[in-house]
PDB file of C-alpha atoms in Angstrom:
ATOM      1  CA  MET A1244      63.375  63.756-172.067  1.00 53.00           C
ATOM      2  CA  ASN A1245      64.710  62.251-168.855  1.00 63.00           C
ATOM      3  CA  GLU A1246      67.418  64.086-166.974  1.00 70.00           C
ATOM      4  CA  PRO A1247      70.646  62.154-166.458  1.00 80.00           C
ATOM      5  CA  LYS A1248      71.042  60.560-163.034  1.00 92.00           C
ATOM      6  CA  PRO A1249      74.833  60.445-162.562  1.00 93.00           C
ATOM      7  CA  LEU A1250      74.550  59.378-158.914  1.00 96.00           C
ATOM      8  CA  LEU A1251      72.219  56.390-159.351  1.00 95.00           C
ATOM      9  CA  GLY A1252      73.400  53.663-156.989  1.00 95.00           C
ATOM     10  CA  LYS A1253      75.191  56.136-154.686  1.00 97.00           C
ATOM     11  CA  LYS A1254      74.126  56.514-151.055  1.00 98.00           C
ATOM     12  CA  VAL A1255      74.837  59.712-149.106  1.00 98.00           C
ATOM     13  CA  ALA A1256      74.305  60.639-145.456  1.00 98.00           C
ATOM     14  CA  ILE A1257      73.421  64.151-144.301  1.00 98.00           C
ATOM     15  CA  LEU A1258      74.317  64.457-140.611  1.00 98.00           C
ATOM     16  CA  ALA A1259      72.279  67.099-138.794  1.00 98.00           C
ATOM     17  CA  THR A1260      70.315  67.930-135.663  1.00 98.00           C
ATOM     18  CA  ASP A1261      68.026  70.731-134.521  1.00 98.00           C
ATOM     19  CA  GLY A1262      69.275  74.149-135.583  1.00 97.00           C
ATOM     20  CA  PHE A1263      70.708  73.208-138.983  1.00 98.00           C
ATOM     21  CA  GLU A1264      70.700  76.052-141.500  1.00 98.00           C
ATOM     22  CA  GLN A1265      67.575  75.248-143.528  1.00 98.00           C
ATOM     23  CA  SER A1266      68.962  75.930-147.005  1.00 98.00           C
ATOM     24  CA  GLU A1267      72.275  74.183-146.266  1.00 98.00           C
ATOM     25  CA  LEU A1268      70.433  70.903-145.697  1.00 98.00           C
ATOM     26  CA  THR A1269      67.572  71.156-148.173  1.00 98.00           C
ATOM     27  CA  SER A1270      69.552  72.478-151.169  1.00 98.00           C
ATOM     28  CA  PRO A1271      72.199  69.687-151.153  1.00 98.00           C
ATOM     29  CA  LEU A1272      69.452  67.143-150.366  1.00 98.00           C
ATOM     30  CA  HIS A1273      67.473  68.139-153.474  1.00 98.00           C
ATOM     31  CA  ALA A1274      70.605  68.316-155.645  1.00 98.00           C
ATOM     32  CA  LEU A1275      71.663  64.814-154.571  1.00 98.00           C
ATOM     33  CA  ARG A1276      68.209  63.297-155.038  1.00 97.00           C
ATOM     34  CA  ASN A1277      67.765  65.004-158.425  1.00 97.00           C
ATOM     35  CA  ALA A1278      71.068  63.401-159.488  1.00 97.00           C
ATOM     36  CA  GLY A1279      69.733  59.982-158.482  1.00 97.00           C
ATOM     37  CA  ALA A1280      71.449  59.479-155.115  1.00 98.00           C
ATOM     38  CA  GLU A1281      69.730  57.804-152.199  1.00 98.00           C
ATOM     39  CA  VAL A1282      70.011  60.144-149.207  1.00 98.00           C
ATOM     40  CA  ASP A1283      69.534  59.463-145.493  1.00 98.00           C
ATOM     41  CA  ILE A1284      69.070  62.258-142.981  1.00 98.00           C
ATOM     42  CA  VAL A1285      71.057  60.964-139.984  1.00 98.00           C
ATOM     43  CA  SER A1286      70.611  62.448-136.518  1.00 98.00           C
ATOM     44  CA  GLN A1287      70.987  61.737-132.821  1.00 97.00           C
ATOM     45  CA  ARG A1288      67.356  60.774-132.361  1.00 97.00           C
ATOM     46  CA  ALA A1289      64.464  59.461-134.438  1.00 98.00           C
ATOM     47  CA  GLY A1290      61.532  61.613-135.534  1.00 98.00           C
ATOM     48  CA  GLU A1291      62.083  65.074-136.951  1.00 98.00           C
ATOM     49  CA  ILE A1292      64.699  67.789-136.626  1.00 98.00           C
ATOM     50  CA  THR A1293      63.984  71.491-136.975  1.00 98.00           C
ATOM     51  CA  GLY A1294      65.899  73.860-139.200  1.00 98.00           C
ATOM     52  CA  TRP A1295      66.885  77.473-138.643  1.00 97.00           C
ATOM     53  CA  SER A1296      66.478  80.289-141.148  1.00 96.00           C
ATOM     54  CA  GLY A1297      67.419  83.897-140.502  1.00 91.00           C
ATOM     55  CA  LYS A1298      66.527  84.510-136.878  1.00 93.00           C
ATOM     56  CA  ASN A1299      63.752  81.924-136.583  1.00 95.00           C
ATOM     57  CA  TRP A1300      63.082  78.222-136.368  1.00 96.00           C
ATOM     58  CA  ALA A1301      62.175  76.896-139.792  1.00 96.00           C
ATOM     59  CA  ASP A1302      60.865  73.652-141.273  1.00 97.00           C
ATOM     60  CA  GLU A1303      61.081  70.165-139.845  1.00 97.00           C
ATOM     61  CA  VAL A1304      62.869  67.399-141.714  1.00 98.00           C
ATOM     62  CA  LYS A1305      62.226  63.700-141.156  1.00 98.00           C
ATOM     63  CA  VAL A1306      65.148  61.715-139.751  1.00 98.00           C
ATOM     64  CA  ASP A1307      65.774  58.533-141.756  1.00 98.00           C
ATOM     65  CA  LYS A1308      68.399  56.921-139.497  1.00 98.00           C
ATOM     66  CA  THR A1309      69.837  57.534-136.060  1.00 98.00           C
ATOM     67  CA  LEU A1310      73.579  57.551-135.399  1.00 98.00           C
ATOM     68  CA  ASP A1311      73.384  54.187-133.652  1.00 97.00           C
ATOM     69  CA  GLU A1312      71.915  52.650-136.838  1.00 98.00           C
ATOM     70  CA  VAL A1313      74.620  53.763-139.272  1.00 98.00           C
ATOM     71  CA  LYS A1314      78.294  53.380-140.098  1.00 97.00           C
ATOM     72  CA  ALA A1315      80.414  55.329-142.554  1.00 96.00           C
ATOM     73  CA  GLU A1316      80.907  52.181-144.632  1.00 95.00           C
ATOM     74  CA  TYR A1317      77.173  52.203-145.507  1.00 96.00           C
ATOM     75  CA  TYR A1318      77.615  55.434-147.482  1.00 97.00           C
ATOM     76  CA  ASP A1319      79.459  56.826-150.503  1.00 97.00           C
ATOM     77  CA  GLY A1320      79.630  60.332-149.032  1.00 97.00           C
ATOM     78  CA  LEU A1321      78.657  62.677-146.206  1.00 98.00           C
ATOM     79  CA  VAL A1322      77.190  66.192-146.061  1.00 98.00           C
ATOM     80  CA  LEU A1323      77.562  68.423-142.984  1.00 98.00           C
ATOM     81  CA  PRO A1324      75.200  71.408-143.135  1.00 98.00           C
ATOM     82  CA  GLY A1325      75.950  74.454-141.049  1.00 97.00           C
ATOM     83  CA  GLY A1326      73.931  76.707-138.888  1.00 95.00           C
ATOM     84  CA  LEU A1327      75.295  77.730-135.507  1.00 93.00           C
ATOM     85  CA  ILE A1328      73.356  75.363-133.214  1.00 96.00           C
ATOM     86  CA  ASN A1329      73.585  72.198-135.333  1.00 97.00           C
ATOM     87  CA  PRO A1330      77.377  71.690-135.512  1.00 97.00           C
ATOM     88  CA  ASP A1331      77.937  73.010-131.987  1.00 96.00           C
ATOM     89  CA  THR A1332      75.571  70.334-130.655  1.00 98.00           C
ATOM     90  CA  LEU A1333      76.939  67.538-132.853  1.00 98.00           C
ATOM     91  CA  ARG A1334      80.610  68.255-132.081  1.00 97.00           C
ATOM     92  CA  GLN A1335      79.893  67.327-128.466  1.00 97.00           C
ATOM     93  CA  ASP A1336      78.476  63.920-129.499  1.00 98.00           C
ATOM     94  CA  GLU A1337      81.118  61.168-129.577  1.00 98.00           C
ATOM     95  CA  GLY A1338      78.958  59.038-131.874  1.00 98.00           C
ATOM     96  CA  ALA A1339      78.658  61.849-134.410  1.00 98.00           C
ATOM     97  CA  ILE A1340      82.409  62.479-134.363  1.00 98.00           C
ATOM     98  CA  ALA A1341      83.190  58.771-134.761  1.00 97.00           C
ATOM     99  CA  PHE A1342      80.758  58.587-137.702  1.00 98.00           C
ATOM    100  CA  ILE A1343      82.511  61.529-139.405  1.00 98.00           C
ATOM    101  CA  GLN A1344      85.968  60.054-138.749  1.00 97.00           C
ATOM    102  CA  GLY A1345      84.871  56.869-140.508  1.00 96.00           C
ATOM    103  CA  PHE A1346      84.730  58.749-143.824  1.00 97.00           C
ATOM    104  CA  PHE A1347      88.378  59.817-143.446  1.00 95.00           C
ATOM    105  CA  SER A1348      90.042  56.525-142.550  1.00 83.00           C
ATOM    106  CA  ASP A1349      92.912  55.277-144.709  1.00 78.00           C
ATOM    107  CA  THR A1350      90.636  52.632-146.179  1.00 79.00           C
ATOM    108  CA  ALA A1351      87.664  54.957-146.707  1.00 81.00           C
ATOM    109  CA  ASN A1352      88.707  58.493-147.743  1.00 88.00           C
ATOM    110  CA  LYS A1353      85.199  59.127-149.052  1.00 95.00           C
ATOM    111  CA  PRO A1354      83.824  62.480-150.218  1.00 97.00           C
ATOM    112  CA  VAL A1355      82.695  64.771-147.408  1.00 98.00           C
ATOM    113  CA  ALA A1356      81.084  68.184-147.918  1.00 98.00           C
ATOM    114  CA  ALA A1357      80.733  70.762-145.131  1.00 98.00           C
ATOM    115  CA  ILE A1358      79.336  74.272-145.401  1.00 98.00           C
ATOM    116  CA  CYS A1359      79.278  77.379-143.193  1.00 98.00           C
ATOM    117  CA  HIS A1360      79.762  76.242-139.551  1.00 98.00           C
ATOM    118  CA  GLY A1361      79.735  72.559-140.628  1.00 98.00           C
ATOM    119  CA  PRO A1362      83.566  72.376-140.769  1.00 98.00           C
ATOM    120  CA  TRP A1363      83.575  72.810-136.977  1.00 97.00           C
ATOM    121  CA  LEU A1364      82.719  69.112-136.926  1.00 98.00           C
ATOM    122  CA  LEU A1365      85.782  68.351-139.046  1.00 98.00           C
ATOM    123  CA  ALA A1366      87.984  70.234-136.575  1.00 98.00           C
ATOM    124  CA  GLU A1367      86.502  68.238-133.706  1.00 98.00           C
ATOM    125  CA  ALA A1368      87.023  64.998-135.663  1.00 98.00           C
ATOM    126  CA  GLY A1369      90.721  65.841-136.088  1.00 97.00           C
ATOM    127  CA  VAL A1370      90.721  65.459-139.868  1.00 97.00           C
ATOM    128  CA  LEU A1371      91.822  68.923-141.022  1.00 97.00           C
ATOM    129  CA  ASP A1372      95.594  68.827-140.561  1.00 96.00           C
ATOM    130  CA  GLY A1373      97.158  70.071-143.790  1.00 97.00           C
ATOM    131  CA  ARG A1374      93.815  70.310-145.627  1.00 97.00           C
ATOM    132  CA  LYS A1375      92.788  73.392-147.613  1.00 98.00           C
ATOM    133  CA  VAL A1376      89.297  74.485-146.523  1.00 98.00           C
ATOM    134  CA  THR A1377      86.907  77.396-146.230  1.00 98.00           C
ATOM    135  CA  SER A1378      84.011  78.079-143.864  1.00 98.00           C
ATOM    136  CA  PHE A1379      81.935  80.806-142.293  1.00 98.00           C
ATOM    137  CA  GLY A1380      84.489  83.448-141.335  1.00 97.00           C
ATOM    138  CA  SER A1381      83.848  83.317-137.585  1.00 97.00           C
ATOM    139  CA  ILE A1382      85.284  79.783-137.255  1.00 98.00           C
ATOM    140  CA  ARG A1383      88.397  80.493-139.371  1.00 98.00           C
ATOM    141  CA  THR A1384      90.692  80.540-136.312  1.00 98.00           C
ATOM    142  CA  ASP A1385      89.231  77.274-134.982  1.00 97.00           C
ATOM    143  CA  LEU A1386      89.946  75.569-138.299  1.00 98.00           C
ATOM    144  CA  LYS A1387      93.472  77.012-138.512  1.00 98.00           C
ATOM    145  CA  ASN A1388      94.117  75.815-134.954  1.00 98.00           C
ATOM    146  CA  ALA A1389      92.995  72.355-136.104  1.00 98.00           C
ATOM    147  CA  GLY A1390      95.763  72.424-138.753  1.00 98.00           C
ATOM    148  CA  ALA A1391      93.737  73.553-141.754  1.00 98.00           C
ATOM    149  CA  ASN A1392      94.929  75.931-144.474  1.00 98.00           C
ATOM    150  CA  TRP A1393      91.907  78.294-144.416  1.00 98.00           C
ATOM    151  CA  VAL A1394      91.072  80.401-147.465  1.00 98.00           C
ATOM    152  CA  ASP A1395      88.204  82.773-148.253  1.00 98.00           C
ATOM    153  CA  GLU A1396      86.741  81.243-151.421  1.00 98.00           C
ATOM    154  CA  PRO A1397      83.178  80.237-152.398  1.00 98.00           C
ATOM    155  CA  VAL A1398      84.055  76.538-152.621  1.00 98.00           C
ATOM    156  CA  VAL A1399      87.251  74.601-151.923  1.00 98.00           C
ATOM    157  CA  VAL A1400      87.954  70.969-152.847  1.00 97.00           C
ATOM    158  CA  ASP A1401      90.859  69.117-151.244  1.00 96.00           C
ATOM    159  CA  ASN A1402      91.136  65.405-152.080  1.00 93.00           C
ATOM    160  CA  GLY A1403      87.389  64.759-151.846  1.00 95.00           C
ATOM    161  CA  LEU A1404      86.700  67.274-149.061  1.00 97.00           C
ATOM    162  CA  VAL A1405      84.329  70.034-150.245  1.00 98.00           C
ATOM    163  CA  THR A1406      83.850  73.150-148.108  1.00 98.00           C
ATOM    164  CA  SER A1407      81.953  76.417-148.588  1.00 98.00           C
ATOM    165  CA  ARG A1408      81.322  79.599-146.612  1.00 98.00           C
ATOM    166  CA  ASN A1409      77.576  80.276-146.489  1.00 97.00           C
ATOM    167  CA  PRO A1410      74.205  79.788-148.237  1.00 97.00           C
ATOM    168  CA  ASP A1411      75.213  82.164-151.052  1.00 97.00           C
ATOM    169  CA  ASP A1412      77.800  79.543-152.059  1.00 98.00           C
ATOM    170  CA  LEU A1413      75.268  76.690-152.360  1.00 98.00           C
ATOM    171  CA  PRO A1414      75.235  76.553-156.193  1.00 98.00           C
ATOM    172  CA  ALA A1415      79.031  76.072-156.310  1.00 98.00           C
ATOM    173  CA  PHE A1416      78.955  73.797-153.239  1.00 98.00           C
ATOM    174  CA  ASN A1417      76.281  71.526-154.719  1.00 98.00           C
ATOM    175  CA  LYS A1418      78.072  71.322-158.076  1.00 98.00           C
ATOM    176  CA  LYS A1419      81.342  70.203-156.437  1.00 97.00           C
ATOM    177  CA  LEU A1420      79.479  67.879-154.023  1.00 98.00           C
ATOM    178  CA  LEU A1421      77.882  66.046-156.949  1.00 97.00           C
ATOM    179  CA  GLU A1422      81.217  65.842-158.796  1.00 96.00           C
ATOM    180  CA  GLU A1423      83.019  64.393-155.788  1.00 96.00           C
ATOM    181  CA  ILE A1424      80.291  61.839-155.013  1.00 97.00           C
ATOM    182  CA  ARG A1425      80.319  60.765-158.676  1.00 94.00           C
ATOM    183  CA  GLU A1426      84.120  60.390-158.588  1.00 92.00           C
ATOM    184  CA  GLY A1427      83.903  58.318-155.401  1.00 87.00           C
ATOM    185  CA  ARG A1428      86.639  57.247-153.035  1.00 80.00           C
ATOM    186  CA  HIS A1429      89.839  59.248-153.179  1.00 69.00           C
ATOM    187  CA  HIS A1430      93.267  57.731-152.774  1.00 63.00           C
ATOM    188  CA  ALA A1431      95.581  59.812-150.643  1.00 53.00           C
TER     189      ALA A1431
END
């Protein structure tokens, strides 16, 4: 018996660079692909990026597209994995921030999912004002200062924006990510 593929025909970007939390990239990647979505790993440079797990460098992941090759309009959704190094590096990259902002425009408003430290990128992109979110606890103040209504819950969904706190929340995060991608564009 074939499993249903509710995301067939959907295309999702995972934006990451070296230092992404290994499970926060690979778990959503597998969930999306198992649901039939086409997924591109997007990064600042071609080749491979290296994950982080615990206190050590982890596995490499092949980059499918570089930031200069993509636009938000090419995708039905975006995933922002955490880790400490990954979002801190990307939030200093104007191209990465512009790419993220493209998912939040009035004409786009596409599903975006960020976990752990990933919402740091949303703060930098200026898209959190009035949004209910969660994250790794250490960036709570940063998100509140960016206008977010921060709560300590395993997964929060606010008009297509999915956020979670840490790898322990991945089952709930992935479930909501798949639901939001399936639902598609949200109208504000």
